[in-house]
Coordinates of C-alpha atoms in Angstrom, one line a residue:
M1 CA 94.5 121.4 27.0
P2 CA 96.0 118.6 29.1
P3 CA 95.3 118.9 32.9
K4 CA 98.1 120.6 34.8
K5 CA 100.4 118.3 36.7
E6 CA 99.8 118.5 40.4
E7 CA 102.7 120.4 42.1
R8 CA 104.4 118.6 44.9
K9 CA 104.1 120.0 48.3
P10 CA 107.3 121.5 49.8
L11 CA 109.2 119.4 52.3
E12 CA 108.1 120.8 55.7
P13 CA 108.3 119.4 59.2
M14 CA 105.4 117.5 60.6
F15 CA 105.9 119.4 63.9
Q16 CA 106.8 123.1 63.9
E17 CA 109.0 123.1 67.0
I18 CA 111.7 120.5 67.9
P19 CA 111.8 119.9 71.7
L20 CA 115.1 120.6 73.4
F21 CA 115.2 117.2 75.0
Y22 CA 113.9 113.7 74.1
E23 CA 110.8 112.6 75.9
Y24 CA 109.2 109.2 75.4
I25 CA 105.8 109.5 73.7
D26 CA 103.2 106.7 73.2
Y27 CA 102.2 107.6 69.7
S28 CA 98.7 106.6 68.5
N29 CA 97.9 104.5 65.4
E30 CA 96.6 107.6 63.8
Q31 CA 99.9 109.4 64.4
M32 CA 101.8 106.4 63.0
E33 CA 99.6 106.5 59.8
Q34 CA 100.4 110.2 59.5
L35 CA 104.2 109.5 59.8
N36 CA 103.9 106.7 57.2
E37 CA 102.1 109.0 54.7
Y38 CA 104.8 111.7 55.3
L39 CA 107.7 109.3 54.7
N40 CA 106.0 107.8 51.6
Y41 CA 105.1 111.1 50.0
F42 CA 108.5 112.7 50.6
K43 CA 110.6 109.6 49.8
P44 CA 112.3 111.2 46.8
E45 CA 113.4 114.2 48.9
L46 CA 114.4 112.2 52.0
S47 CA 116.2 109.6 50.0
A48 CA 118.4 112.3 48.4
M49 CA 119.4 113.5 51.9
M50 CA 120.5 110.1 53.2
K51 CA 124.1 109.2 54.0
N52 CA 125.7 105.8 54.7
N53 CA 125.7 106.3 58.5
I54 CA 122.8 105.5 60.8
F55 CA 123.6 108.3 63.3
D56 CA 123.7 111.0 60.5
N57 CA 120.5 109.6 58.9
M58 CA 118.5 109.5 62.1
E59 CA 119.6 113.1 62.9
I60 CA 118.5 114.2 59.4
L61 CA 115.1 112.5 59.6
C62 CA 114.4 113.8 63.1
Q63 CA 115.3 117.3 62.2
T64 CA 113.3 117.2 59.0
I65 CA 110.2 115.8 60.7
G66 CA 110.5 118.1 63.8
I67 CA 111.1 115.7 66.7
A68 CA 113.8 115.3 69.3
R69 CA 116.4 112.6 68.5
H70 CA 116.4 109.5 70.7
P71 CA 119.6 109.6 72.9
S72 CA 120.7 106.2 71.5
F73 CA 121.1 107.8 68.1
I74 CA 123.5 110.6 69.2
L75 CA 126.9 109.3 68.2
P76 CA 129.0 108.3 71.3
T77 CA 132.7 108.6 71.4
Q78 CA 132.9 104.8 72.1
M79 CA 130.3 102.1 72.2
I80 CA 130.6 99.5 74.9
D81 CA 128.1 96.7 75.7
L82 CA 128.7 95.4 79.2
N83 CA 126.7 92.3 78.3
D84 CA 129.3 91.3 75.6
F85 CA 131.7 88.5 76.2
D86 CA 135.1 89.5 77.6
E87 CA 137.7 89.6 74.8
N88 CA 140.3 88.2 77.2
T89 CA 138.4 84.9 77.8
K90 CA 139.9 81.7 76.4
F91 CA 137.2 81.3 73.6
R92 CA 136.4 83.5 70.7
N93 CA 133.8 86.2 71.0
P94 CA 130.8 84.9 69.0
E95 CA 130.2 88.4 67.6
E96 CA 133.2 87.8 65.4
L97 CA 131.6 85.0 63.6
D98 CA 131.2 86.8 60.2
G99 CA 134.5 88.7 60.4
D100 CA 133.0 92.2 60.0
Q101 CA 135.7 94.8 60.3
V102 CA 133.5 97.8 61.2
P103 CA 129.9 96.6 61.8
Q104 CA 127.1 99.1 61.5
M105 CA 125.6 98.8 65.0
I106 CA 123.1 100.6 67.2
Q107 CA 122.7 100.1 70.9
I108 CA 119.5 101.0 72.9
N109 CA 120.2 100.2 76.5
S110 CA 118.0 100.8 79.6
I111 CA 115.7 103.4 78.0
K112 CA 112.3 103.2 76.3
I113 CA 112.1 103.7 72.6
D114 CA 109.0 105.2 70.9
L115 CA 107.3 104.0 67.7
F116 CA 108.3 107.0 65.7
T117 CA 112.0 106.3 66.3
L118 CA 111.6 102.6 65.4
R119 CA 109.8 103.6 62.2
L120 CA 112.5 106.0 61.2
L121 CA 115.1 103.4 62.0
D122 CA 113.3 101.0 59.6
Y123 CA 113.2 103.8 57.0
C124 CA 117.0 104.4 56.9
A125 CA 118.5 101.1 58.2
G126 CA 119.1 99.8 54.7
V127 CA 120.8 102.8 53.2
S128 CA 122.8 103.1 56.4
G129 CA 124.2 99.6 56.1
L130 CA 122.9 98.7 59.6
T131 CA 123.7 95.1 60.4
T132 CA 123.3 94.9 64.2
I133 CA 120.6 96.0 66.7
K134 CA 121.2 95.7 70.4
M135 CA 118.4 96.3 72.8
S136 CA 118.5 95.8 76.5
N137 CA 116.0 96.5 79.3
N138 CA 113.7 98.7 77.2
G139 CA 110.3 97.4 78.4
L140 CA 109.2 96.6 74.9
T141 CA 105.5 96.5 74.1
A142 CA 103.7 94.4 71.5
R143 CA 103.5 97.4 69.1
Q144 CA 107.2 98.0 69.5
Y145 CA 108.0 94.3 68.8
Q146 CA 105.9 94.6 65.7
Q147 CA 108.0 97.5 64.5
I148 CA 111.2 95.6 65.2
A149 CA 109.9 92.7 63.2
G150 CA 109.2 95.1 60.4
I151 CA 112.9 96.2 60.5
I152 CA 114.4 92.8 60.4
N153 CA 112.0 91.5 57.7
N154 CA 112.2 94.6 55.4
P155 CA 114.0 93.3 52.2
E156 CA 115.8 96.6 51.9
N157 CA 117.5 96.2 55.2
K158 CA 120.5 94.1 56.1
V159 CA 120.0 93.5 59.8
K160 CA 121.2 90.0 60.6
K161 CA 122.3 90.3 64.3
L162 CA 119.7 91.0 66.9
F163 CA 120.2 91.4 70.7
I164 CA 117.0 91.4 72.8
D165 CA 118.2 91.2 76.4
W166 CA 116.6 91.8 79.8
Q167 CA 113.1 92.0 78.2
Q168 CA 109.7 90.2 78.4
I169 CA 109.5 88.6 75.0
N170 CA 106.5 88.8 72.7
E171 CA 105.7 85.3 71.4
N172 CA 104.3 86.6 68.1
F173 CA 107.7 88.3 67.5
L174 CA 109.5 84.9 67.9
Q175 CA 107.5 83.8 64.8
Q176 CA 109.2 86.5 62.7
V177 CA 112.9 86.0 63.2
Q178 CA 113.6 83.7 60.3
Q179 CA 116.0 86.2 58.6
I180 CA 118.2 86.6 61.7
E181 CA 121.6 84.8 61.8
F182 CA 122.8 86.0 65.2
L183 CA 120.2 86.2 68.1
T184 CA 120.6 86.7 71.8
L185 CA 117.7 86.5 74.2
R186 CA 119.6 86.9 77.5
S187 CA 117.8 87.1 80.9
C188 CA 114.3 87.1 79.2
Q189 CA 112.6 84.5 81.4
L190 CA 111.7 82.4 78.3
T191 CA 108.9 79.8 78.7
N192 CA 108.8 76.4 77.2
Q193 CA 106.2 77.6 74.8
Q194 CA 108.3 80.5 73.7
I195 CA 111.3 78.2 73.2
Q196 CA 109.1 76.0 71.0
T197 CA 108.0 78.9 68.9
L198 CA 111.5 80.2 68.6
T199 CA 113.0 76.9 67.5
L200 CA 110.4 76.5 64.7
N201 CA 111.4 79.9 63.2
V202 CA 115.2 80.0 63.0
Q203 CA 116.1 78.5 59.7
N204 CA 119.1 80.8 59.1
L205 CA 120.4 81.0 62.6
K206 CA 124.1 80.6 63.1
C207 CA 124.5 81.9 66.7
L208 CA 122.0 81.6 69.6
D209 CA 122.7 82.8 73.1
L210 CA 120.1 82.1 75.8
Y211 CA 122.1 83.1 78.8
D212 CA 120.2 83.2 82.2
N213 CA 116.7 81.8 81.2
R214 CA 116.4 78.9 83.6
L215 CA 115.7 76.6 80.7
S216 CA 113.9 73.3 81.6
K217 CA 114.8 69.9 80.3
E218 CA 111.8 70.2 77.9
A219 CA 113.2 73.5 76.6
L220 CA 116.7 71.9 76.1
N221 CA 115.1 69.0 74.2
L222 CA 113.3 71.5 71.9
I223 CA 116.7 73.1 71.2
G224 CA 118.1 69.7 70.4
K225 CA 115.2 69.1 68.0
M226 CA 116.1 72.4 66.3
L227 CA 119.7 71.3 65.9
G228 CA 118.5 68.1 64.2
Q229 CA 116.9 70.4 61.5
N230 CA 119.4 73.2 61.3
S231 CA 123.0 72.5 60.3
L232 CA 124.1 76.2 60.1
M233 CA 124.5 76.6 63.8
E234 CA 128.0 77.7 64.9
Y235 CA 127.6 78.9 68.5
L236 CA 125.1 77.9 71.2
G237 CA 125.1 79.8 74.5
L238 CA 123.4 78.1 77.5
A239 CA 125.3 79.7 80.4
K240 CA 123.6 80.3 83.7
N241 CA 120.5 78.2 83.1
Q242 CA 120.6 76.1 86.3
I243 CA 121.3 73.0 84.2
Q244 CA 121.8 70.3 86.9
S245 CA 123.4 67.5 84.8
F246 CA 125.0 66.9 81.5
D247 CA 122.4 64.2 80.9
D248 CA 119.8 66.9 80.7
L249 CA 121.5 67.9 77.5
Q250 CA 121.1 64.6 75.7
G251 CA 118.5 66.0 73.3
I252 CA 121.2 68.4 72.2
T253 CA 124.4 66.2 72.3
Q254 CA 122.8 63.5 70.2
N255 CA 122.6 66.0 67.3
I256 CA 126.3 67.1 67.5
G257 CA 129.4 65.2 66.3
R258 CA 130.1 62.0 64.4
F259 CA 128.0 58.9 64.7
Q260 CA 129.0 55.5 63.1
M261 CA 126.4 54.2 60.6
S262 CA 125.3 50.6 60.3
Q263 CA 125.2 49.1 56.8
E264 CA 121.5 49.5 56.8
E265 CA 121.7 53.2 57.8
Y266 CA 124.3 53.8 55.1
D267 CA 122.2 52.1 52.4
E268 CA 119.2 54.2 53.4
Y269 CA 121.3 57.3 53.3
K270 CA 122.5 56.6 49.8
T271 CA 118.9 56.1 48.7
K272 CA 117.9 59.4 50.1
E273 CA 120.9 61.0 48.5
K274 CA 119.8 59.8 45.1
E275 CA 116.3 61.0 45.7
R276 CA 117.7 64.4 46.7
E277 CA 119.9 64.6 43.5
A278 CA 116.9 63.8 41.4
I279 CA 114.8 66.6 42.9
I280 CA 117.7 69.1 42.3
E281 CA 117.8 68.0 38.6
R282 CA 114.1 68.4 38.2
N283 CA 114.2 71.8 39.8
K284 CA 116.8 72.9 37.2
K285 CA 114.1 72.3 34.5
V286 CA 111.4 74.2 36.2
K287 CA 110.5 77.3 34.2
K288 CA 108.4 79.2 36.7
K289 CA 110.3 80.4 39.7
G290 CA 108.8 79.5 43.1
T291 CA 107.3 76.2 41.9
E292 CA 110.4 74.1 42.6
E293 CA 110.2 71.1 44.8
P294 CA 111.6 71.5 48.4
V295 CA 115.1 69.9 48.5
P296 CA 115.4 67.7 51.6
F297 CA 118.4 68.3 53.9
L298 CA 121.0 65.6 54.4
E299 CA 123.8 65.8 56.9
P300 CA 127.2 65.0 55.3
I301 CA 128.8 61.6 55.9
Q302 CA 132.5 60.8 56.2
Q303 CA 134.5 57.5 55.9
I304 CA 137.0 56.8 58.7
D305 CA 139.0 53.5 58.9
N306 CA 136.5 51.7 56.5
N307 CA 133.5 52.9 58.6
W308 CA 131.0 55.5 57.6
Y309 CA 130.0 58.2 60.0
L310 CA 127.1 60.7 59.9
M311 CA 128.5 64.2 60.7
K312 CA 125.9 66.2 62.6
N313 CA 126.2 70.0 63.0
S314 CA 129.8 70.0 61.9
R315 CA 129.8 73.8 61.8
L316 CA 129.1 74.1 65.5
W317 CA 132.3 75.1 67.1
L318 CA 131.3 76.2 70.6
I319 CA 128.7 75.4 73.3
N320 CA 128.9 77.7 76.4
L321 CA 127.7 75.9 79.5
S322 CA 129.4 78.1 82.1
M323 CA 127.8 79.0 85.4
N324 CA 125.5 76.0 85.6
Q325 CA 125.1 73.3 88.2
I326 CA 126.9 70.5 86.4
D327 CA 129.1 68.4 88.8
D328 CA 131.5 65.5 88.9
Q329 CA 128.8 62.9 88.2
S330 CA 128.6 64.2 84.7
R331 CA 132.3 63.7 83.9
D332 CA 131.8 60.4 82.0
A333 CA 129.0 61.9 79.9
I334 CA 131.1 64.9 79.1
E335 CA 134.1 62.8 78.0
K336 CA 131.8 60.6 75.8
F337 CA 130.4 63.8 74.1
L338 CA 133.8 65.3 73.5
L339 CA 135.0 62.1 71.9
Q340 CA 132.3 62.4 69.2
T341 CA 133.0 66.1 68.4
G342 CA 135.5 67.5 65.9
E343 CA 139.0 68.7 66.6
N344 CA 138.0 72.4 66.5
F345 CA 135.0 72.1 68.8
Q346 CA 135.0 73.7 72.3
L347 CA 132.9 73.0 75.3
V348 CA 132.9 75.8 78.0
L349 CA 132.3 74.6 81.5
M350 CA 133.6 77.5 83.6
G351 CA 131.9 78.2 87.0
N352 CA 130.1 74.8 87.4
R353 CA 130.1 72.6 90.5
F354 CA 133.1 70.3 90.0
D355 CA 134.8 69.3 93.3
D356 CA 137.3 66.6 92.2
Q357 CA 139.8 69.0 90.6
K358 CA 142.4 66.2 90.1
A359 CA 139.9 64.2 87.9
L360 CA 138.8 67.3 86.2
Q361 CA 142.4 68.3 85.2
K362 CA 142.9 64.7 83.9
T363 CA 139.9 65.2 81.6
K364 CA 141.3 68.6 80.6
K365 CA 144.7 67.1 79.7
K366 CA 142.9 64.4 77.7
F367 CA 140.9 66.8 75.6
G368 CA 143.1 69.9 75.6
K369 CA 141.6 73.1 74.0
K370 CA 138.3 71.3 73.4
L371 CA 137.5 71.7 77.1
V372 CA 137.5 75.2 78.6
L373 CA 137.5 75.3 82.4

């Protein structure tokens, strides 16, 4: 006789009594292993219970396991993030970049979050359609950052927008944000080393907001180097970073806008273009997926009045430099930069240290909507 098929255990809670109120618990590695075993074993049963809403799914998981639900996952009547840009400002809210009508978002503000909750969030984020995670002032630990990295790098999840604000940042975490398209690290006291790590790991980034980090000139140059290698960027937020002069941004501005090419530069570009096209054609003939040659990136070029121009970061439509220390001595550099940018570009300079208002308004009149004061 064939051996009897092992009967599945019934779906029962890990904990017999659900606490009335949530209390932060520092779960051990052993407890995390027990949770993972539970989630893996009962995946068929739990998957059948899931809905398309993150709040419902977290409630289901917490009740099934037998733990109190984190307050951030109790559906509020209205979700408001005071850190967000004011909709009444003169420039567009960068969170509207992808045109989401009703984004699936979760906010965890000014409260610690335990590892069980983060693991459950990872478990149901994909089926819930979660796209945005906002975390502010949570005192995140290295283990918690590891769980968050797991969430954003889980191929079953769709999280592309991540807010990590008012936190000490874990540098290892910055090595794991390649999948993120929208990232804010506001008021995080970022170091030059952390900026370097970040800028090497943001291949898909479209929006980066580094508000209130007191960035050094070295850090700004690292961001400029990143722009030289990433043409997807659409929004760059550098507000309230104690930037003293527009000249400190040279590493950034030299990678934005149109730059006239010499005949030698144009010929060199066309050679690289042919080499790139040849690689693309060879890759089409490759039978084994994953063995293709890397295709080099080339910025587009454009012909204007019989001259050829290299168009750097043409998708970048806004740089926010508000609340810095930039003054009248930077006006010529600002005008030079705006002349090289496209028609739809905006530079935000609200709250800086301009004293000569007459000259400033003259510059504003010259560039119109490209300059926000």
